[in-house]
């Protein structure tokens, strides 16, 4: 057999085994005492926990390479760039900021609160659940875990059963660092997820599809549990006539085909102005050939393209492609599919007619539809007619055109002349809006997602509130009326 990693056969994995529901309940109960104790944990204690997690994860660096190769042939370079790097950045950011984040935030009194002082106290939510996806199984599990630990919570984790090698390794790392009364990971499928969702957690952080997000939100509602939902959707891209076509093609071919197209913020389809469409496609072809190979054989055997996670998802993406082709779409690059090998070539298609499934469903694979346009207003109307996406990308050198797109559309995040990188910016909130998510993550926003912002007010001897006490004499009524009238004045 070839030594090329892309040619290694998938290693058979053990049949799926669900975690014991009784054990899940025992661990959940054991975390209550820890959560109450950790409510008063210091910044240094939280930093120590994060450092232990970081060191244990990095000690398994080579083992993670092997696990990712086994699960879906993800190259070590891409494991470093898209799995380790985001977690390490989250760790570094949290360690350097926890003390500042934990400090009570003082607020000025409003006009009616003169004589009082107030502040916001950041408390751990308590026992939290993290349900992580399969597409970035390490980054999207340990990243939120760092935020949860920074905020002082105990954690129970459900990784994806679709990347069993990585999930098992993460479980070993966590068991080396934490007793289950602090952090516990449970492997399994739907039954394990349901057993966890039946418990009254203080917060649930879920990353996955909008369809499953609705199930998680419904389960959380039974206990009035707060949620952070990092979902997905069809993230549109606009390439305007003023765009730097070469740079747009270089960046979009990276953002689209990173992780085999299995990225929640990947460009899902591209509106390209008719005047630059041919030039854009030509540049994209050149870049695909330079990065993955000039022939179909070279592309299939490259070690630089992550495979689709399993045969079922490969068939799903292939079905979207075939549906578009039967409706009249044309392949401009790629198009090769091998379901048995979980392989789909980096593919560009155009002439995609309205009604094609690939324009309605999130692709989550290495296929990019290109849609020509002539009027930007029509593109904006089309975007606004769809569910709000997790990301939106616009390529243009016209400031008014850029502002027009940003002001008239809604998305979880956006990039101008870039793509995907908003996810990696630790000082920006990462999250969706409506169908693409609820709440934010990363950095300070992740800390706040796992914290309760408690309002605290302290009185002073002045006690102006006494003027509002009964009995309501005529004199007191006039005073209250004057106070209300004063509030009509502009705020200084």
PDB file of C-alpha atoms in Angstrom, residues 9-162:
ATOM      1  CA  UNK A   9      -7.512   2.837   4.084  1.00  0.00           C
ATOM      2  CA  UNK A  10      -9.900   3.922   6.785  1.00  0.00           C
ATOM      3  CA  UNK A  11      -9.231   1.927   9.936  1.00  0.00           C
ATOM      4  CA  UNK A  12     -12.336   0.017  11.066  1.00  0.00           C
ATOM      5  CA  UNK A  13     -13.826   1.381  14.254  1.00  0.00           C
ATOM      6  CA  UNK A  14     -15.775  -0.405  16.937  1.00  0.00           C
ATOM      7  CA  UNK A  15     -19.570  -0.405  16.762  1.00  0.00           C
ATOM      8  CA  UNK A  16     -21.225   2.561  18.400  1.00  0.00           C
ATOM      9  CA  UNK A  17     -21.733   2.075  22.127  1.00  0.00           C
ATOM     10  CA  UNK A  18     -24.036   4.377  24.066  1.00  0.00           C
ATOM     11  CA  UNK A  19     -23.045   5.722  27.480  1.00  0.00           C
ATOM     12  CA  UNK A  20     -24.936   4.389  30.483  1.00  0.00           C
ATOM     13  CA  UNK A  21     -27.801   6.794  31.351  1.00  0.00           C
ATOM     14  CA  UNK A  22     -27.522   5.887  35.026  1.00  0.00           C
ATOM     15  CA  UNK A  23     -23.846   6.795  35.026  1.00  0.00           C
ATOM     16  CA  UNK A  24     -24.620  10.081  33.275  1.00  0.00           C
ATOM     17  CA  UNK A  25     -27.063  10.957  36.066  1.00  0.00           C
ATOM     18  CA  UNK A  26     -24.507  10.014  38.735  1.00  0.00           C
ATOM     19  CA  UNK A  27     -21.862  12.257  37.233  1.00  0.00           C
ATOM     20  CA  UNK A  28     -24.327  15.109  36.831  1.00  0.00           C
ATOM     21  CA  UNK A  29     -25.263  14.821  40.503  1.00  0.00           C
ATOM     22  CA  UNK A  30     -21.595  14.686  41.537  1.00  0.00           C
ATOM     23  CA  UNK A  31     -20.879  17.933  39.730  1.00  0.00           C
ATOM     24  CA  UNK A  32     -23.329  19.915  41.876  1.00  0.00           C
ATOM     25  CA  UNK A  33     -21.007  20.094  44.879  1.00  0.00           C
ATOM     26  CA  UNK A  34     -18.105  21.073  42.620  1.00  0.00           C
ATOM     27  CA  UNK A  35     -20.151  23.748  40.863  1.00  0.00           C
ATOM     28  CA  UNK A  36     -21.104  25.328  44.174  1.00  0.00           C
ATOM     29  CA  UNK A  37     -17.489  25.255  45.327  1.00  0.00           C
ATOM     30  CA  UNK A  38     -16.208  26.644  42.044  1.00  0.00           C
ATOM     31  CA  UNK A  39     -18.630  29.563  42.299  1.00  0.00           C
ATOM     32  CA  UNK A  40     -15.991  31.288  44.409  1.00  0.00           C
ATOM     33  CA  UNK A  41     -12.989  29.973  42.476  1.00  0.00           C
ATOM     34  CA  UNK A  42     -10.183  32.426  41.853  1.00  0.00           C
ATOM     35  CA  UNK A  43      -8.734  33.488  38.535  1.00  0.00           C
ATOM     36  CA  UNK A  44      -5.520  31.607  39.322  1.00  0.00           C
ATOM     37  CA  UNK A  45      -7.426  28.388  39.991  1.00  0.00           C
ATOM     38  CA  UNK A  46      -9.260  28.689  36.674  1.00  0.00           C
ATOM     39  CA  UNK A  47      -6.038  29.453  34.839  1.00  0.00           C
ATOM     40  CA  UNK A  48      -4.422  26.361  36.351  1.00  0.00           C
ATOM     41  CA  UNK A  49      -7.251  24.151  35.048  1.00  0.00           C
ATOM     42  CA  UNK A  50      -6.949  25.596  31.537  1.00  0.00           C
ATOM     43  CA  UNK A  51      -3.184  25.138  31.527  1.00  0.00           C
ATOM     44  CA  UNK A  52      -3.534  21.491  32.547  1.00  0.00           C
ATOM     45  CA  UNK A  53      -5.989  20.932  29.708  1.00  0.00           C
ATOM     46  CA  UNK A  54      -3.670  22.675  27.240  1.00  0.00           C
ATOM     47  CA  UNK A  55      -0.629  20.661  28.295  1.00  0.00           C
ATOM     48  CA  UNK A  56      -2.474  17.341  28.153  1.00  0.00           C
ATOM     49  CA  UNK A  57      -3.863  18.156  24.711  1.00  0.00           C
ATOM     50  CA  UNK A  58      -0.460  19.130  23.337  1.00  0.00           C
ATOM     51  CA  UNK A  59       1.122  15.996  24.780  1.00  0.00           C
ATOM     52  CA  UNK A  60      -1.169  14.016  22.459  1.00  0.00           C
ATOM     53  CA  UNK A  61      -0.314  16.065  19.365  1.00  0.00           C
ATOM     54  CA  UNK A  62       0.957  13.149  17.285  1.00  0.00           C
ATOM     55  CA  UNK A  63      -1.882  10.921  18.470  1.00  0.00           C
ATOM     56  CA  UNK A  64      -4.378  13.518  17.282  1.00  0.00           C
ATOM     57  CA  UNK A  65      -2.715  13.493  13.844  1.00  0.00           C
ATOM     58  CA  UNK A  66      -3.359   9.767  13.659  1.00  0.00           C
ATOM     59  CA  UNK A  67      -6.925  10.066  14.948  1.00  0.00           C
ATOM     60  CA  UNK A  68      -7.835  12.717  12.385  1.00  0.00           C
ATOM     61  CA  UNK A  69      -6.264  10.676   9.607  1.00  0.00           C
ATOM     62  CA  UNK A  70      -8.282   7.680  10.717  1.00  0.00           C
ATOM     63  CA  UNK A  71     -11.589   9.536  10.939  1.00  0.00           C
ATOM     64  CA  UNK A  72     -11.482  11.478   7.669  1.00  0.00           C
ATOM     65  CA  UNK A  73      -7.964  11.737   6.334  1.00  0.00           C
ATOM     66  CA  UNK A  74      -7.296  15.220   7.590  1.00  0.00           C
ATOM     67  CA  UNK A  75      -3.679  16.189   7.047  1.00  0.00           C
ATOM     68  CA  UNK A  76      -1.423  17.098  10.014  1.00  0.00           C
ATOM     69  CA  UNK A  77      -0.954  20.610   8.617  1.00  0.00           C
ATOM     70  CA  UNK A  78      -4.705  21.175   8.530  1.00  0.00           C
ATOM     71  CA  UNK A  79      -5.072  19.649  12.003  1.00  0.00           C
ATOM     72  CA  UNK A  80      -2.567  22.201  13.256  1.00  0.00           C
ATOM     73  CA  UNK A  81      -4.142  25.153  11.441  1.00  0.00           C
ATOM     74  CA  UNK A  82      -7.823  24.440  11.993  1.00  0.00           C
ATOM     75  CA  UNK A  83      -7.888  22.406  15.226  1.00  0.00           C
ATOM     76  CA  UNK A  84      -4.899  23.158  17.455  1.00  0.00           C
ATOM     77  CA  UNK A  85      -4.411  26.790  16.488  1.00  0.00           C
ATOM     78  CA  UNK A  86      -7.959  27.981  17.417  1.00  0.00           C
ATOM     79  CA  UNK A  87      -7.846  26.144  20.751  1.00  0.00           C
ATOM     80  CA  UNK A  88      -4.403  27.458  21.624  1.00  0.00           C
ATOM     81  CA  UNK A  89      -5.463  30.978  20.719  1.00  0.00           C
ATOM     82  CA  UNK A  90      -8.529  30.598  22.952  1.00  0.00           C
ATOM     83  CA  UNK A  91      -6.330  29.299  25.780  1.00  0.00           C
ATOM     84  CA  UNK A  92      -3.811  32.120  25.461  1.00  0.00           C
ATOM     85  CA  UNK A  93      -6.536  34.737  25.253  1.00  0.00           C
ATOM     86  CA  UNK A  94      -8.382  33.401  28.295  1.00  0.00           C
ATOM     87  CA  UNK A  95      -5.290  33.042  30.477  1.00  0.00           C
ATOM     88  CA  UNK A  96      -4.288  36.618  29.721  1.00  0.00           C
ATOM     89  CA  UNK A  97      -7.758  38.089  30.299  1.00  0.00           C
ATOM     90  CA  UNK A  98      -9.518  36.049  33.009  1.00  0.00           C
ATOM     91  CA  UNK A  99      -8.639  38.384  35.852  1.00  0.00           C
ATOM     92  CA  UNK A 100      -9.985  41.351  33.912  1.00  0.00           C
ATOM     93  CA  UNK A 101     -13.131  39.492  32.820  1.00  0.00           C
ATOM     94  CA  UNK A 102     -13.942  38.357  36.356  1.00  0.00           C
ATOM     95  CA  UNK A 103     -13.819  41.833  37.889  1.00  0.00           C
ATOM     96  CA  UNK A 104     -17.224  43.340  38.728  1.00  0.00           C
ATOM     97  CA  UNK A 105     -18.196  45.950  36.170  1.00  0.00           C
ATOM     98  CA  UNK A 106     -19.279  49.184  37.836  1.00  0.00           C
ATOM     99  CA  UNK A 107     -22.108  51.229  36.299  1.00  0.00           C
ATOM    100  CA  UNK A 108     -23.156  54.837  36.749  1.00  0.00           C
ATOM    101  CA  UNK A 109     -26.556  55.513  38.323  1.00  0.00           C
ATOM    102  CA  UNK A 110     -29.338  56.737  36.083  1.00  0.00           C
ATOM    103  CA  UNK A 111     -31.337  59.839  36.977  1.00  0.00           C
ATOM    104  CA  UNK A 112     -33.801  57.916  39.114  1.00  0.00           C
ATOM    105  CA  UNK A 113     -31.066  55.895  40.845  1.00  0.00           C
ATOM    106  CA  UNK A 114     -29.119  58.791  42.343  1.00  0.00           C
ATOM    107  CA  UNK A 115     -27.857  57.829  45.752  1.00  0.00           C
ATOM    108  CA  UNK A 116     -27.184  54.213  44.821  1.00  0.00           C
ATOM    109  CA  UNK A 117     -24.198  52.348  43.432  1.00  0.00           C
ATOM    110  CA  UNK A 118     -24.396  49.426  41.047  1.00  0.00           C
ATOM    111  CA  UNK A 119     -22.246  46.823  39.396  1.00  0.00           C
ATOM    112  CA  UNK A 120     -22.445  43.678  37.310  1.00  0.00           C
ATOM    113  CA  UNK A 121     -21.101  40.551  38.981  1.00  0.00           C
ATOM    114  CA  UNK A 122     -20.006  37.653  36.750  1.00  0.00           C
ATOM    115  CA  UNK A 123     -21.005  34.311  38.221  1.00  0.00           C
ATOM    116  CA  UNK A 124     -20.469  30.821  36.778  1.00  0.00           C
ATOM    117  CA  UNK A 125     -23.694  29.422  35.386  1.00  0.00           C
ATOM    118  CA  UNK A 126     -22.984  26.155  37.198  1.00  0.00           C
ATOM    119  CA  UNK A 127     -23.217  22.766  35.492  1.00  0.00           C
ATOM    120  CA  UNK A 128     -23.031  23.161  31.733  1.00  0.00           C
ATOM    121  CA  UNK A 129     -23.333  20.829  28.750  1.00  0.00           C
ATOM    122  CA  UNK A 130     -21.258  21.133  25.565  1.00  0.00           C
ATOM    123  CA  UNK A 131     -22.467  19.205  22.519  1.00  0.00           C
ATOM    124  CA  UNK A 132     -19.741  19.318  19.880  1.00  0.00           C
ATOM    125  CA  UNK A 133     -19.965  18.568  16.130  1.00  0.00           C
ATOM    126  CA  UNK A 134     -17.895  16.327  13.892  1.00  0.00           C
ATOM    127  CA  UNK A 135     -16.514  18.788  11.367  1.00  0.00           C
ATOM    128  CA  UNK A 136     -13.955  20.369  13.722  1.00  0.00           C
ATOM    129  CA  UNK A 137     -14.231  17.903  16.596  1.00  0.00           C
ATOM    130  CA  UNK A 138     -11.282  19.159  18.635  1.00  0.00           C
ATOM    131  CA  UNK A 139     -11.578  22.895  18.042  1.00  0.00           C
ATOM    132  CA  UNK A 140     -15.350  23.055  18.535  1.00  0.00           C
ATOM    133  CA  UNK A 141     -15.172  20.952  21.699  1.00  0.00           C
ATOM    134  CA  UNK A 142     -12.101  22.222  23.532  1.00  0.00           C
ATOM    135  CA  UNK A 143     -12.652  25.844  22.451  1.00  0.00           C
ATOM    136  CA  UNK A 144     -15.995  26.147  24.295  1.00  0.00           C
ATOM    137  CA  UNK A 145     -14.530  24.046  27.127  1.00  0.00           C
ATOM    138  CA  UNK A 146     -11.839  26.680  27.677  1.00  0.00           C
ATOM    139  CA  UNK A 147     -14.528  29.382  27.877  1.00  0.00           C
ATOM    140  CA  UNK A 148     -16.598  27.286  30.308  1.00  0.00           C
ATOM    141  CA  UNK A 149     -13.590  26.708  32.564  1.00  0.00           C
ATOM    142  CA  UNK A 150     -12.616  30.376  32.378  1.00  0.00           C
ATOM    143  CA  UNK A 151     -16.091  31.239  33.646  1.00  0.00           C
ATOM    144  CA  UNK A 152     -15.788  28.725  36.520  1.00  0.00           C
ATOM    145  CA  UNK A 153     -18.214  26.002  35.451  1.00  0.00           C
ATOM    146  CA  UNK A 154     -18.229  22.239  35.677  1.00  0.00           C
ATOM    147  CA  UNK A 155     -18.738  20.639  32.274  1.00  0.00           C
ATOM    148  CA  UNK A 156     -20.238  17.554  30.679  1.00  0.00           C
ATOM    149  CA  UNK A 157     -19.325  16.978  27.041  1.00  0.00           C
ATOM    150  CA  UNK A 158     -20.938  15.001  24.243  1.00  0.00           C
ATOM    151  CA  UNK A 159     -18.600  14.772  21.204  1.00  0.00           C
ATOM    152  CA  UNK A 160     -19.733  13.508  17.831  1.00  0.00           C
ATOM    153  CA  UNK A 161     -19.978   9.783  17.201  1.00  0.00           C
ATOM    154  CA  UNK A 162     -19.054  10.440  13.560  1.00  0.00           C
TER     155      UNK A 162
END
